mmCIF file of C-alpha atoms in Angstrom:
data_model
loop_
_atom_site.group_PDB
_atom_site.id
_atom_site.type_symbol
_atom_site.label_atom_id
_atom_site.label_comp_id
_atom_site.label_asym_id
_atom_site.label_seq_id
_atom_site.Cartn_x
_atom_site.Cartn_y
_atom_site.Cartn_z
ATOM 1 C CA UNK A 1 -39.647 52.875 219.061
ATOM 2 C CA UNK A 2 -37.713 52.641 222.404
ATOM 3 C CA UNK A 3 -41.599 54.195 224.022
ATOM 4 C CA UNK A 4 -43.860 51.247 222.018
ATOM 5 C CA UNK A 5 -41.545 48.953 223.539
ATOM 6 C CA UNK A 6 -42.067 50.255 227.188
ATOM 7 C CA UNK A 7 -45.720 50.468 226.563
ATOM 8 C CA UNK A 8 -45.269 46.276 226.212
ATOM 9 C CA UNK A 9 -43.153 45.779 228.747
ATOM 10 C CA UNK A 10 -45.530 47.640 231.073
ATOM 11 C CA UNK A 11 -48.704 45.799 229.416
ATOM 12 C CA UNK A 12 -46.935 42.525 229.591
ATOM 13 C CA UNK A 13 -46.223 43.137 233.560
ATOM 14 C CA UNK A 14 -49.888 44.111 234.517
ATOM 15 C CA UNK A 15 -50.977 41.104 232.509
ATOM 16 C CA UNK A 16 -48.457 39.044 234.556
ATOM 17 C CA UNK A 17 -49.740 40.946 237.963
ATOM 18 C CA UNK A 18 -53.132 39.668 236.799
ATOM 19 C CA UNK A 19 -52.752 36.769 236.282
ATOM 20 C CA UNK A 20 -50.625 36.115 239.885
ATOM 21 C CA UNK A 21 -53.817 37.806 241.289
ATOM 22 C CA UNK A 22 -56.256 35.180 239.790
ATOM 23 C CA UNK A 23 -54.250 32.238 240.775
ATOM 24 C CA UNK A 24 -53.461 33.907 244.302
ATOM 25 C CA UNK A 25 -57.458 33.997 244.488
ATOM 26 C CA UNK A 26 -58.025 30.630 243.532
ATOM 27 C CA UNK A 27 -55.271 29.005 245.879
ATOM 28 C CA UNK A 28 -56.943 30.893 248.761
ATOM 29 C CA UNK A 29 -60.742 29.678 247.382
ATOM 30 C CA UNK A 30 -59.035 26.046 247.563
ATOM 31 C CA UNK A 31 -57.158 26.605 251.127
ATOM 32 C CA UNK A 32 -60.175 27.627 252.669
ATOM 33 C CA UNK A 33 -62.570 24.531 251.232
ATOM 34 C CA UNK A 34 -59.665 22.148 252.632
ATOM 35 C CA UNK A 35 -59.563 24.004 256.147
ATOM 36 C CA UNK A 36 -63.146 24.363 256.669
ATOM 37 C CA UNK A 37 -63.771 20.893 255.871
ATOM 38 C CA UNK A 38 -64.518 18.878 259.449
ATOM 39 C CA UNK A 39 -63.467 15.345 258.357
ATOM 40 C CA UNK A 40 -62.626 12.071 259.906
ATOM 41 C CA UNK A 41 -58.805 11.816 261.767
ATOM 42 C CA UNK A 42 -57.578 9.732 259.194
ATOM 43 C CA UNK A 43 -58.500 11.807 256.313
ATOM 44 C CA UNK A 44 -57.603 14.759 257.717
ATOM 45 C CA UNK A 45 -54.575 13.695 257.922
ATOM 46 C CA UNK A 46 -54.411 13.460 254.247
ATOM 47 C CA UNK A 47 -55.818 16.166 253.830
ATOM 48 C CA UNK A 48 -53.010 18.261 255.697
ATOM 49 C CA UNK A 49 -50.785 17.417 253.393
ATOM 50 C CA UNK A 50 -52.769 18.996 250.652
ATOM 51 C CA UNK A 51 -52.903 22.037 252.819
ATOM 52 C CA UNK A 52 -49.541 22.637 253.359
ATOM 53 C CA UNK A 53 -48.682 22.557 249.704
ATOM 54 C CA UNK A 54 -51.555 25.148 249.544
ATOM 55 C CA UNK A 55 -50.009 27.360 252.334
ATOM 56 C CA UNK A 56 -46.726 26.950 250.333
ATOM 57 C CA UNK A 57 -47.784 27.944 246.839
ATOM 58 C CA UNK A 58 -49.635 30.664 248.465
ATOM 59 C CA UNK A 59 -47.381 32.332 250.477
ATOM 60 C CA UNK A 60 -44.950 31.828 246.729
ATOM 61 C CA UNK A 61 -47.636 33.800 244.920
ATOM 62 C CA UNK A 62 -48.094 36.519 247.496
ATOM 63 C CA UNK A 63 -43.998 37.018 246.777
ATOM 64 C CA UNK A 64 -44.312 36.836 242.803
ATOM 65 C CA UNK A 65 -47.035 39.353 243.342
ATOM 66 C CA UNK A 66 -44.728 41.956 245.378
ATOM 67 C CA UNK A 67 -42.074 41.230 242.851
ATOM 68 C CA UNK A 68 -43.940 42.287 240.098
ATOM 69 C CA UNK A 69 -45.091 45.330 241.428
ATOM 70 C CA UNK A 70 -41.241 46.511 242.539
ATOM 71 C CA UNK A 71 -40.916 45.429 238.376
ATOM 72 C CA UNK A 72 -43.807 47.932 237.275
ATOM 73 C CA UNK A 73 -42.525 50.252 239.979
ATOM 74 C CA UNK A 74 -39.592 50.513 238.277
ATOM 75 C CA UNK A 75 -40.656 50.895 235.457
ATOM 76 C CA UNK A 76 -43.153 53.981 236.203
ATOM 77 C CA UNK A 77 -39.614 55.761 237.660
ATOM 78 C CA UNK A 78 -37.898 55.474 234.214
ATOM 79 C CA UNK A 79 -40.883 57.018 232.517
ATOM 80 C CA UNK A 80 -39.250 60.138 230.658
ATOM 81 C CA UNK A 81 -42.578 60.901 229.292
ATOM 82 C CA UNK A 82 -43.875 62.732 232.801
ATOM 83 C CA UNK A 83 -43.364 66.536 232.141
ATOM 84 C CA UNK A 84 -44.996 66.370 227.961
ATOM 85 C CA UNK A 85 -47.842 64.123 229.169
ATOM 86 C CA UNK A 86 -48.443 66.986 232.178
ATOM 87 C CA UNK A 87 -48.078 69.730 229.597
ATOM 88 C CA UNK A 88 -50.128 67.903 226.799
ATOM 89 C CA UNK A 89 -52.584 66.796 229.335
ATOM 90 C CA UNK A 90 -53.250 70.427 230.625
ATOM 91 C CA UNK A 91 -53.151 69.026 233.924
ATOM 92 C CA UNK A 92 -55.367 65.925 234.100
ATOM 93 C CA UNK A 93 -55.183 62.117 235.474
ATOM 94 C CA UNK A 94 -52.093 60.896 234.213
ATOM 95 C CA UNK A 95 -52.177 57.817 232.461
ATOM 96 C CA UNK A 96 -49.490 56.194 234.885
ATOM 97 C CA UNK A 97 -51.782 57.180 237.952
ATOM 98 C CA UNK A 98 -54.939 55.569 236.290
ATOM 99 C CA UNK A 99 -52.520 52.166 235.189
ATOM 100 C CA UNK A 100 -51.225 52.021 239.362
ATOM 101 C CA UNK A 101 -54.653 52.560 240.316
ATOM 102 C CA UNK A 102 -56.314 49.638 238.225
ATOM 103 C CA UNK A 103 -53.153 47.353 240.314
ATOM 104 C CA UNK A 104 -53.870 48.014 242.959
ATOM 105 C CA UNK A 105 -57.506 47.995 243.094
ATOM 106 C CA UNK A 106 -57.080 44.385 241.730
ATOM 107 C CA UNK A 107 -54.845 43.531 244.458
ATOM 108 C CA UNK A 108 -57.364 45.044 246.495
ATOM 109 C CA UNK A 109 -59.649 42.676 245.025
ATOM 110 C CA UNK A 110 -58.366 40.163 245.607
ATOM 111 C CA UNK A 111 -57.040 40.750 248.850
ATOM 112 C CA UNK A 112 -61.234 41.348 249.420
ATOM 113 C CA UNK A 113 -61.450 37.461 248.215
ATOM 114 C CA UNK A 114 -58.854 35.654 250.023
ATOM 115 C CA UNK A 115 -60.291 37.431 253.587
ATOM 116 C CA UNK A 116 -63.652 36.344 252.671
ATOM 117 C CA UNK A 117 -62.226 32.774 252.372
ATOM 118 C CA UNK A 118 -59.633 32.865 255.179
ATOM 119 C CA UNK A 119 -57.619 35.470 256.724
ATOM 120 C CA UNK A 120 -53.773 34.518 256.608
ATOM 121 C CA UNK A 121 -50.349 35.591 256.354
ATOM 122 C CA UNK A 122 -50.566 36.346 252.719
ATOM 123 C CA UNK A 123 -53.316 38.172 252.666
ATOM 124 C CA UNK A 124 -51.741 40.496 255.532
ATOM 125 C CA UNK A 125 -48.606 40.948 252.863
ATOM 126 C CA UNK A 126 -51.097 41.706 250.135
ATOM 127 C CA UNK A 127 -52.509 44.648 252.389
ATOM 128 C CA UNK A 128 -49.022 46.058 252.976
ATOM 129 C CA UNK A 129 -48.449 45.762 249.554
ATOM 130 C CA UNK A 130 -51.406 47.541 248.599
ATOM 131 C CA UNK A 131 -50.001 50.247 251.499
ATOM 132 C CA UNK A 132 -46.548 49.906 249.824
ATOM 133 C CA UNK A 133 -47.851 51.045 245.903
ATOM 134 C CA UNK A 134 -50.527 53.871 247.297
ATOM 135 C CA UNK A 135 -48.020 55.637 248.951
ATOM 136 C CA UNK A 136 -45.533 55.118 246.228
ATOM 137 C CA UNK A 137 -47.470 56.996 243.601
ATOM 138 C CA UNK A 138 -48.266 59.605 245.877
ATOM 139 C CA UNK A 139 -44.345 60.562 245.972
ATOM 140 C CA UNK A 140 -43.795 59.212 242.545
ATOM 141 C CA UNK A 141 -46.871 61.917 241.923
ATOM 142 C CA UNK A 142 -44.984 64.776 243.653
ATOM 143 C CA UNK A 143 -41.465 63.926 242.292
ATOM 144 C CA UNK A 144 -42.394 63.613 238.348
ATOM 145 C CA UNK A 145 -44.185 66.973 239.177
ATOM 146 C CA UNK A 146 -40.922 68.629 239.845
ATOM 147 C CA UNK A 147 -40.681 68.373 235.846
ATOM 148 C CA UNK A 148 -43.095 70.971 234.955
ATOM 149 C CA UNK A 149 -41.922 74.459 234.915
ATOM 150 C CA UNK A 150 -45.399 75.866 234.986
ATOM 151 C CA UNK A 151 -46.092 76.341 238.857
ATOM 152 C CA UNK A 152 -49.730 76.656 238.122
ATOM 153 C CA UNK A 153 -49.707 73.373 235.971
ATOM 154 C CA UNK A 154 -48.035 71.358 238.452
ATOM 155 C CA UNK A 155 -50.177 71.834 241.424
ATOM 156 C CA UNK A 156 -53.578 71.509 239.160
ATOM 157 C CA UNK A 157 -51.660 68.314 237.918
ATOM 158 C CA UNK A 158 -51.531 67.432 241.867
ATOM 159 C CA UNK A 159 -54.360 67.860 242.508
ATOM 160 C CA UNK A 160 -56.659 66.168 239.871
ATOM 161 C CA UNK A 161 -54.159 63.175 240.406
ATOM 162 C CA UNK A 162 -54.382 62.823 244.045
ATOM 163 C CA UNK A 163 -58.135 63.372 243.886
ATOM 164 C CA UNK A 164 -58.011 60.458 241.976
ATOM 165 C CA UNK A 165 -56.517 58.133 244.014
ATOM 166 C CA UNK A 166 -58.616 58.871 247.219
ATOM 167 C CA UNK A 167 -61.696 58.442 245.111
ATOM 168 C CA UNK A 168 -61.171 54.958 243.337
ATOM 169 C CA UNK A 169 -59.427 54.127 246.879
ATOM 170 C CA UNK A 170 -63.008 55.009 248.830
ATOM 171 C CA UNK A 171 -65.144 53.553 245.888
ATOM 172 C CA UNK A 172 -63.316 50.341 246.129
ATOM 173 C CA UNK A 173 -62.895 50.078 249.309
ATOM 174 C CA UNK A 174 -65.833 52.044 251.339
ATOM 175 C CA UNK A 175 -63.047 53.593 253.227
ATOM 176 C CA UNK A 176 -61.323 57.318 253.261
ATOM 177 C CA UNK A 177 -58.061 57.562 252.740
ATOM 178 C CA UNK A 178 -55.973 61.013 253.973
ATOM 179 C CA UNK A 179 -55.602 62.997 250.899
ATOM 180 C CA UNK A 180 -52.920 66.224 250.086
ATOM 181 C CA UNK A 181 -55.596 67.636 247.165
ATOM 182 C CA UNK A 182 -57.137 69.715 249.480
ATOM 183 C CA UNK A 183 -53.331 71.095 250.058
ATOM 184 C CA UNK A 184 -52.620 70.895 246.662
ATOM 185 C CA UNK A 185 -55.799 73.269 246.110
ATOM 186 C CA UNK A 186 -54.651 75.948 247.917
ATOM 187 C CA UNK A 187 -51.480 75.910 246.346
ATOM 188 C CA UNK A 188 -52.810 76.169 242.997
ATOM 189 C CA UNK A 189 -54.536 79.087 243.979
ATOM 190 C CA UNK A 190 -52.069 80.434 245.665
ATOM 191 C CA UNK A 191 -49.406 80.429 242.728
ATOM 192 C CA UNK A 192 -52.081 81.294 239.707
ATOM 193 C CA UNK A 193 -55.076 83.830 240.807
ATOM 194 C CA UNK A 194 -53.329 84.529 244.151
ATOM 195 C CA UNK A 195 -50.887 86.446 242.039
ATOM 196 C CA UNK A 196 -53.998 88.156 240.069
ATOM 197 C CA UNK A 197 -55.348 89.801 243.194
ATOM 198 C CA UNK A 198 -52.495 90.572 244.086
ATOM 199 C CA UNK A 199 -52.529 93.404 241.783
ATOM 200 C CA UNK A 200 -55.056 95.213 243.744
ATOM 201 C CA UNK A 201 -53.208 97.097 246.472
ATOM 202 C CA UNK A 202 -54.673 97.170 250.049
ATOM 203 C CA UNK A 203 -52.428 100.629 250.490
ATOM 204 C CA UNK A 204 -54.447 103.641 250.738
ATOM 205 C CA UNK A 205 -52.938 106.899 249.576
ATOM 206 C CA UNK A 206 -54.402 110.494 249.778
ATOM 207 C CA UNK A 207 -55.492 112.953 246.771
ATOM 208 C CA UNK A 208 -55.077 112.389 243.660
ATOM 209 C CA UNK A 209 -52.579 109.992 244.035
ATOM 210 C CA UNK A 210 -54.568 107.192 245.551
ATOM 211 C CA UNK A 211 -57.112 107.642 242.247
ATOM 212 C CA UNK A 212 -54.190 107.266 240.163
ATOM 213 C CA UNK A 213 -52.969 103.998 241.979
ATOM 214 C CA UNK A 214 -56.344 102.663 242.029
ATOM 215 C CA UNK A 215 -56.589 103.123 238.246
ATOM 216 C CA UNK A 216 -53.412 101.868 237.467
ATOM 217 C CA UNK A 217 -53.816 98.542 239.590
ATOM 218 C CA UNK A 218 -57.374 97.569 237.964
ATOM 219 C CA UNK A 219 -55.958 97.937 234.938
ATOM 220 C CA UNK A 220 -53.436 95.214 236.535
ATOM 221 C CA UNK A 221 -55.874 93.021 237.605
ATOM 222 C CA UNK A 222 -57.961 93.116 234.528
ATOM 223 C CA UNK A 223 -54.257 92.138 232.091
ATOM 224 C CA UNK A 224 -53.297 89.480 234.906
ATOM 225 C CA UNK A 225 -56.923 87.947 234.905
ATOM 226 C CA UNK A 226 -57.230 87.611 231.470
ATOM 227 C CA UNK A 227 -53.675 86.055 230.879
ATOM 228 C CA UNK A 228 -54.284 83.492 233.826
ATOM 229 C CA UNK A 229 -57.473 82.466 231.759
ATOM 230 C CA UNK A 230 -56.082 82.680 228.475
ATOM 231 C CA UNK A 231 -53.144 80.519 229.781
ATOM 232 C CA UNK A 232 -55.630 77.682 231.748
ATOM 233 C CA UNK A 233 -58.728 78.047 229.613
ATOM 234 C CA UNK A 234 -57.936 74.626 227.726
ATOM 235 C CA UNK A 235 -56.625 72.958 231.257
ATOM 236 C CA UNK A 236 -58.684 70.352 232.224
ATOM 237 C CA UNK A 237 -60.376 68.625 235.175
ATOM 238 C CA UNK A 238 -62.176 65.621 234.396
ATOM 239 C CA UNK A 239 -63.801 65.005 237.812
ATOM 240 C CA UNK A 240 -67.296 66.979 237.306
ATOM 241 C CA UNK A 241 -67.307 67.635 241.256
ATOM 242 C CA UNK A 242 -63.870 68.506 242.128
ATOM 243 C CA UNK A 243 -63.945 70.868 238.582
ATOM 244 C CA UNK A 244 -66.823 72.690 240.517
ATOM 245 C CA UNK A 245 -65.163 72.532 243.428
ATOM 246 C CA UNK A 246 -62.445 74.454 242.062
ATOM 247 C CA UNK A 247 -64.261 76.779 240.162
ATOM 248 C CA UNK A 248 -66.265 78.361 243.400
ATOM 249 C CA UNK A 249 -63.096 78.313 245.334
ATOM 250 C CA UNK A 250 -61.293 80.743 242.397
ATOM 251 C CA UNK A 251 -64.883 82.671 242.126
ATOM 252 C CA UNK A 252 -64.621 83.134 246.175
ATOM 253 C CA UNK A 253 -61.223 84.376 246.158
ATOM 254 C CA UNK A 254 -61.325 86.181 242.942
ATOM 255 C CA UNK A 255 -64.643 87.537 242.078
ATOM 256 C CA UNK A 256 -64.978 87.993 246.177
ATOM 257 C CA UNK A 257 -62.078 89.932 246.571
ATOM 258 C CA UNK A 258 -62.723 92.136 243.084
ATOM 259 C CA UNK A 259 -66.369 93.084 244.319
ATOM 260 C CA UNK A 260 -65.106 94.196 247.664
ATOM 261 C CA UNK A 261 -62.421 96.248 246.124
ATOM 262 C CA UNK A 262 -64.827 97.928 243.708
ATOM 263 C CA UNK A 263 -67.130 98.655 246.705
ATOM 264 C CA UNK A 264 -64.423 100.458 248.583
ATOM 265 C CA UNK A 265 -63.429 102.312 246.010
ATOM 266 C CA UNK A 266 -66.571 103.534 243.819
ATOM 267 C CA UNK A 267 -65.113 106.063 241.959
ATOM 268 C CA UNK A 268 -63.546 103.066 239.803
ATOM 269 C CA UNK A 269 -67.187 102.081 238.620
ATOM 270 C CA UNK A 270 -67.165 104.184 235.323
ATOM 271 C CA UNK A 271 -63.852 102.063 234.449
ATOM 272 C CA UNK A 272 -65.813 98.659 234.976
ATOM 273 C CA UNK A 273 -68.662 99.551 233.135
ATOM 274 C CA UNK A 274 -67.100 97.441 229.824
ATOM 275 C CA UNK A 275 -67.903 93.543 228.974
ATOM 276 C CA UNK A 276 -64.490 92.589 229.637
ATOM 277 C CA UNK A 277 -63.995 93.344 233.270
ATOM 278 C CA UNK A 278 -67.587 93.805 234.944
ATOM 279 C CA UNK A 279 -67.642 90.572 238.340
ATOM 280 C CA UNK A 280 -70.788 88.814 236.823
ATOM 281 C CA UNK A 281 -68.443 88.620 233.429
ATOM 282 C CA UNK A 282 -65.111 87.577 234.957
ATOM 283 C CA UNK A 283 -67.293 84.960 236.754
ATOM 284 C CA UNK A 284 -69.259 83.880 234.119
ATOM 285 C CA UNK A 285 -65.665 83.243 232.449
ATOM 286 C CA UNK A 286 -64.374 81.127 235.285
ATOM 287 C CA UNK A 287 -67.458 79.201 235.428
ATOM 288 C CA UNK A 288 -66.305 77.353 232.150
ATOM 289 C CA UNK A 289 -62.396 76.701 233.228
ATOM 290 C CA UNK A 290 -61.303 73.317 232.911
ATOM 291 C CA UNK A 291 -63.214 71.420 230.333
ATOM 292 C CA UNK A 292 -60.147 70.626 228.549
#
């Protein structure tokens, strides 16, 4: 009950932030038509009057808008739901990041409308406040992370999310913003199929003893791999370019690092003969990670 109510609370407010926006938009429309206006002394002095009050209830509505978002900012940080919908979601654009995102993108809207009609003040707040939110779910990203105990999870989580917000960012804007998924990348592979190569030592031991070792750790590598995909196979990316992104960089470090390790040591080729653990296999495998 107590999570239908916050789902109105949190509709309510974004229809409230809406609705600030439009009337924000429509004040700045009307200051700009009464300032570009060349007029006669004496009506423009009757006309001043008209834009003061304008200047006034703008500068008011720029406020209720920064208000509102500290209210839905507020209410994203009580959000207990964080870690299930990252487990549930097998990784994926959290609904909270996709709700931020359509804010601010309308206050980037109309932030867009209120320059076209004249630069002021409150348009400069409404920039900062777009400023303010982005970098707010970025943390508010990393910290709600903290909740999932999978290390692998978390960083895919990470990284779909903060893809996210640089691309609607650039597509609404036409501008690049810095991102951390290219950090976030390598730390996903770091913590998930780093840990399956490392199963293949880079030791080399003499006699009989170095077959035995080599042996032993492909038989490693072939139980880790096949956990880490059982384990991820339903994880998803939605993104069709950063999923393929993701997928070569895994094939480049895994497959990469298998092939050269079978080449150095080709008395292991009778043992890779099977389905299960030949390169063109374990790629054609991670080739179809992350379609949820």
């Amino acid at each position: 009950m107590l999570d239908v109510v916050d789902v109105i609370i949190t509709v309510l407010e974004a229809e409230k932030l809406q609705l600030v926006l439009d009337i924000f938009t429509c004040v700045s429309d009307a200051l700009h038509v009464f300032t570009s206006l060349v007029l006669s002394p004496e009506i423009n002095s009757i006309f001043s009057g008209i834009r003061s009050l304008l200047e006034r209830q703008e500068n008011r509505l720029s406020k209720n808008i920064a208000s509102t978002m500290q209210e839905l900012r507020t209410l994203m940080d009580e959000d207990d739901s964080w870690a299930l919908e990252i487990s549930r979601g097998g990784g994926e654009v959290h609904k909270n990041t996709r709700f931020i995102m359509d804010c601010i993108v309308s206050m980037m809207n109309a932030q867009t409308s209120s320059q076209n009609s004249l630069p002021s003040r409150s348009s400069e707040n409404l920039s900062i406040e777009i400023d303010i939110t982005t970098e707010y779910l970025k943390g508010l990203l990393f910290r709600k992370s903290e909740s999932c105990s999978d290390q692998s999870l978390r960083y895919l989580f990470l990284l779909n999310n903060s893809y996210f917000v640089a691309h609607v960012v650039s597509e609404s804007s036409g501008c690049f913003i810095p991102s951390e998924y290219n950090k976030y990348m390598d730390s996903y592979l770091d913590v998930s199929w780093g840990r399956v190569l490392s199963c293949i030592p880079k030791s080399r031991f003499p006699g009989p003893i170095h077959c035995w070792i080599n042996t032993s750790s492909l038989a490693k590598f072939e139980s880790a791999f096949h956990k880490m995909y059982q384990a991820q196979k339903l994880w998803k990316v939605p993104d069709p370019q950063l999923r393929d992104a993701l997928r070569r960089a895994i094939i480049e470090r895994v497959i990469s690092g298998y092939r050269d390790y079978l080449e150095e040591h080709p008395e292991l080729e009778k043992h890779v003969g099977r389905e299960s653990s030949s390169p063109e296999v374990l790629q054609a495998m991670l080739r179809e990670l992350f379609e949820g």
